[in-house]
Amino acid sequence: MSVPACTVPLLEVQDLSVEFRTRGGLVRAVEHVSFQVARGETVGVVGESGSGKSVTALALLRILDPSARITSGRAVFGGLDLLAASEAELALQRGREISMIFQNPRTALNPIRPVGRQIGDVLLRHANVTRADVRRRAVELLARVQIPDPERRYAAYPFELSGGMCQRVMIALALACSPALLIADEPTTGLDVTTQATIMDLIRELAGRTRMATILITHDLALAAEHADRIVVMHAGHVVESAPTAALFANPRHPYTAKLIAATPQAAGGLEELAAIPGGLPDLTGELPPCRYHARCERYAPICDGPLPRAEVLPGHVVACAKPI
Amino acid sequence: MTSATFRHVRHVVTENPVTLGAFVLFLLLLLLAVLGPALVPYDPLKTDTVNKLQPPSARHWFGTDQLGRDVLSRVVVATRLDLLIAFSAVTMSFIVGSLAGAAAGMWGGWTERVVSRVTDTIMAFPLFVLAMGIVAALGNTISNVVLATAVINLPFYARMARAEANVRREAGFVEAARLAGNGDVRVLAAHVYPNCLPPMMVQASLNLGWAMLNAAGLAFIGLGVRPPTPEWGILVAEGASFILSGEWWIALFPGLALMVAVFCFNLLGDGLRDIIDPRRRT
Amino acid sequence: MSQTGTRLEVEGLAKRFRVGAGWLHAVDDVSLEIGAGECVGLVGESGCGKSTLVRLITRLLDPSAGRIRFVGQEIGAVPAARFARAPERRLIQMVFQDPTDSLNPRFTAFDAIADPIRRLGDVAHRADIAGRVGVLADMVGLPRELLGRFPHQLSGGQKQRVGIARAIALDPRLLVLDEPTSALDVSVQAVILRLLDDLRRRLGISYLFVSHDLSVVRLLADRVLVMYLGRLVEAGPVADVFAAPRHPYTRALLASVPVPGRRRDAARLRLAGEPRSPIDPAPTVCRFFGRCPDGFERCAREMPELRPVAAGHAVACHLHG
């Protein structure tokens, strides 16, 4: 078994597929995605732009674009299938049990409402806080995310705060109700590297206190490597590999994973060592072969044209490849 | 026009039924404007008091007016004048307004101050009253109607162009243009200004309808176009006094023509923008 | 092709912007040198002034003080508004960070690359623009059939190649690379970086490689400069600075870079608080004082200057000289 037998996963995603109706045709953005998140665990979902990682996250909370359709799959969270639940049931989960923070914190916050009030909104909606108490609790949360001078910052507007501070406000918003699961969609992209480090440390610290699980979505493999317990690698809407972090880096089994690791500048000794991945993402409209990486793969063989196997090569280490390394 | 441009135009026009409809209608209007006078069954100016105030019939599809003139002929012939006034006014307005606005948005400083004050002054007046004033002051001719309509429309283009240029001036490609040796004027002319055009296209075509209504309005109150010259506004004015006595057709048909033309231009706006904006090219 | 000597010499450069009642010191007393064919990295985070410094060097902006000498010519004295017509204009070019924003949406790839040739090229170049653009496209690995496309029809990597082709169109001597790969996917990054490195060696261009991503700078640059709130705090050979950073800010910067395989709970130099205000900063207080984990009383009464601590390695910090 890939999971210790005594623990039921907090979130289990099985066979999730999402497609979009566009002018150019039907885009199968996400196909047969499966992964698990255990309580208190941090799972990194890594992939390039267009790999479907954000779509997966939005699908879990059912906040996708109206032109999207979830065509298959289950996402069982605490006994509830998120993908089949009604709007009313989901509304209870969002913000209270599952929270999300987004890239570009300044645009994700309401620009014309003071940040303290925005935190207050979440508290009033989900946390049974009285109106009299809401300001105090909001200031408490601002202090918990290490915003200096929280009393004064309660009344600040997003444009008055730096990118790092806005992200802290978003974290406060997300963590206001101590959710069991936090989905962080590129939380540090666009932030300075020192700010990035402090934000990630903050998330880990807060998560540790309440045994909150985190799904960390990022294109930065090194970031995922440093903060995630397990990593799920996605390419063109497919999960190509999923393994505990150390195992993934020590023994990548999917050619794309290996290339991705080799393309990370932090790991490369010199410019010659830095790998490039030829080709680009396949066009996701229209018919696609079972393996969406085969056009870019140097290990391609006729066997790759057949159905794509998904095998657990080691405990907890799943690879979707006909010719794994 | 290169063949690629032509194909793009054709693609835009046929892709959206609304655009297609608007284009066909527009071509029809143009056709009527150009060939109208040659096609009409009756001389629009010829009076025939014996047959005055006839309702629509097989002989006179739109009926006759108080002087026995065929309403259909008058409506069709008026197309040319109305389109001419509207196009001239909007073209003048567009060119002067957008250039001034783009320069103001691009360079700021005194250019911006002057342009802003001028547009603010124009906008401080109720625009129709201003148009009336201009025509009354300069003389009751068609070219002054065109001028007046152009003047009161200036602020829209100036403001829009100024906003667009202001945004574009910080863009990377503007800096790249400077690095490539483009001087200030060339950066504005070749890089910033052409990029301001697509959003202004929609405005321009909405404006065509508006300009037409404006000219019609001025003619309605006796400024600019004088009877017996057929112009939709005058026709509506002449017919207005007969509505109560039951001769509805004299005012209705020119009014309908006006409505159809304005409607057509409004719909055309999106199509025009799609043609101009290269991002719509696939 | 090879030349010796210094190409770019910047001395005491400063740029101040009026903000309300005070002055924002975007760049303050910066001096640096770039040699022929050398790649110098400039790292710093948002608000450190590197964008302003870059615009001063490429003469898109006029300095408030200081000198800029390029191949011996005092280009700092020529106003930015008139620099488009200076003979040095074609010798200093830039590759931008955002390939989408830096290409005119109405220009095809061909037009974008041809623009500098049309404006600044000599007679020989202008006689055969199509030929020259074709050669440039080949040099940057852009398939010639893509030259007729508009930017929105090209991928991120392709757009960036267009930007590079445009920048090298007139054989510049100094190329400023403003975060050239940070907007690109990691799969394309390596290709573009290798292309840039290859072009530098082949054409003998000097690079000023600006980035907030230290791992990338490490791969390309010979020397690196670290900037904080408008001032240079450390400068030296890349290997030295990365192996043995002296300035506390450089150390914090390096410690913040996520590295696969590094133990997560290794002590990290976490920077507390927010940077000091760049508006009317006190001239005798170190800009890093307050956030610096090692600050002491001298840091509050004397601004540290860049002083050498090892061969070619200088630091502006009272802890070191």
PDB file of C-alpha atoms in Angstrom, chain A residues 46 196 200 216 218-228 231 245 249 260-261 263-267, chain C residues 186 213 215 256-262 264:
ATOM      1  CA  VAL A  46       4.942  20.708 -10.199  1.00  0.00           C
ATOM      2  CA  GLN A 196       9.601  33.975  -0.906  1.00  0.00           C
ATOM      3  CA  MET A 200       7.135  29.651   2.673  1.00  0.00           C
ATOM      4  CA  LEU A 216       1.764  23.531  -3.157  1.00  0.00           C
ATOM      5  CA  THR A 218       4.434  25.652  -8.490  1.00  0.00           C
ATOM      6  CA  HIS A 219       6.542  25.625 -11.608  1.00  0.00           C
ATOM      7  CA  ASP A 220       9.666  25.908  -9.454  1.00  0.00           C
ATOM      8  CA  LEU A 221      10.912  22.403  -8.813  1.00  0.00           C
ATOM      9  CA  ALA A 222      13.519  23.574  -6.355  1.00  0.00           C
ATOM     10  CA  LEU A 223      10.898  25.319  -4.274  1.00  0.00           C
ATOM     11  CA  ALA A 224       8.786  22.176  -4.184  1.00  0.00           C
ATOM     12  CA  ALA A 225      11.860  20.155  -3.338  1.00  0.00           C
ATOM     13  CA  GLU A 226      12.567  22.265  -0.314  1.00  0.00           C
ATOM     14  CA  HIS A 227       9.068  22.403   1.090  1.00  0.00           C
ATOM     15  CA  ALA A 228       7.110  19.390  -0.058  1.00  0.00           C
ATOM     16  CA  ILE A 231       5.914  15.735  -5.363  1.00  0.00           C
ATOM     17  CA  THR A 245      10.630  14.179  -2.604  1.00  0.00           C
ATOM     18  CA  PHE A 249      15.287  13.456  -6.946  1.00  0.00           C
ATOM     19  CA  LEU A 260      12.964  18.862 -15.386  1.00  0.00           C
ATOM     20  CA  ILE A 261      15.463  18.172 -12.639  1.00  0.00           C
ATOM     21  CA  ALA A 263      16.805  21.958 -16.221  1.00  0.00           C
ATOM     22  CA  THR A 264      16.767  23.474 -12.741  1.00  0.00           C
ATOM     23  CA  PRO A 265      19.528  26.065 -12.535  1.00  0.00           C
ATOM     24  CA  GLN A 266      20.053  25.560  -8.826  1.00  0.00           C
ATOM     25  CA  ALA A 267      21.152  21.994  -9.361  1.00  0.00           C
TER      26      ALA A 267
ATOM     27  CA  VAL C 186      12.152  26.328 -17.349  1.00  0.00           C
ATOM     28  CA  ASP C 213      17.549  34.790  -9.775  1.00  0.00           C
ATOM     29  CA  SER C 215      21.183  30.566  -9.688  1.00  0.00           C
ATOM     30  CA  SER C 256      16.888  32.153   0.564  1.00  0.00           C
ATOM     31  CA  VAL C 257      17.409  30.408  -2.745  1.00  0.00           C
ATOM     32  CA  PRO C 258      15.620  27.063  -2.680  1.00  0.00           C
ATOM     33  CA  VAL C 259      18.042  24.271  -3.417  1.00  0.00           C
ATOM     34  CA  PRO C 260      16.899  20.730  -4.031  1.00  0.00           C
ATOM     35  CA  GLY C 261      18.352  18.387  -1.505  1.00  0.00           C
ATOM     36  CA  ARG C 262      19.123  20.990   1.091  1.00  0.00           C
ATOM     37  CA  ARG C 264      14.690  22.130   5.162  1.00  0.00           C
TER      38      ARG C 264
END
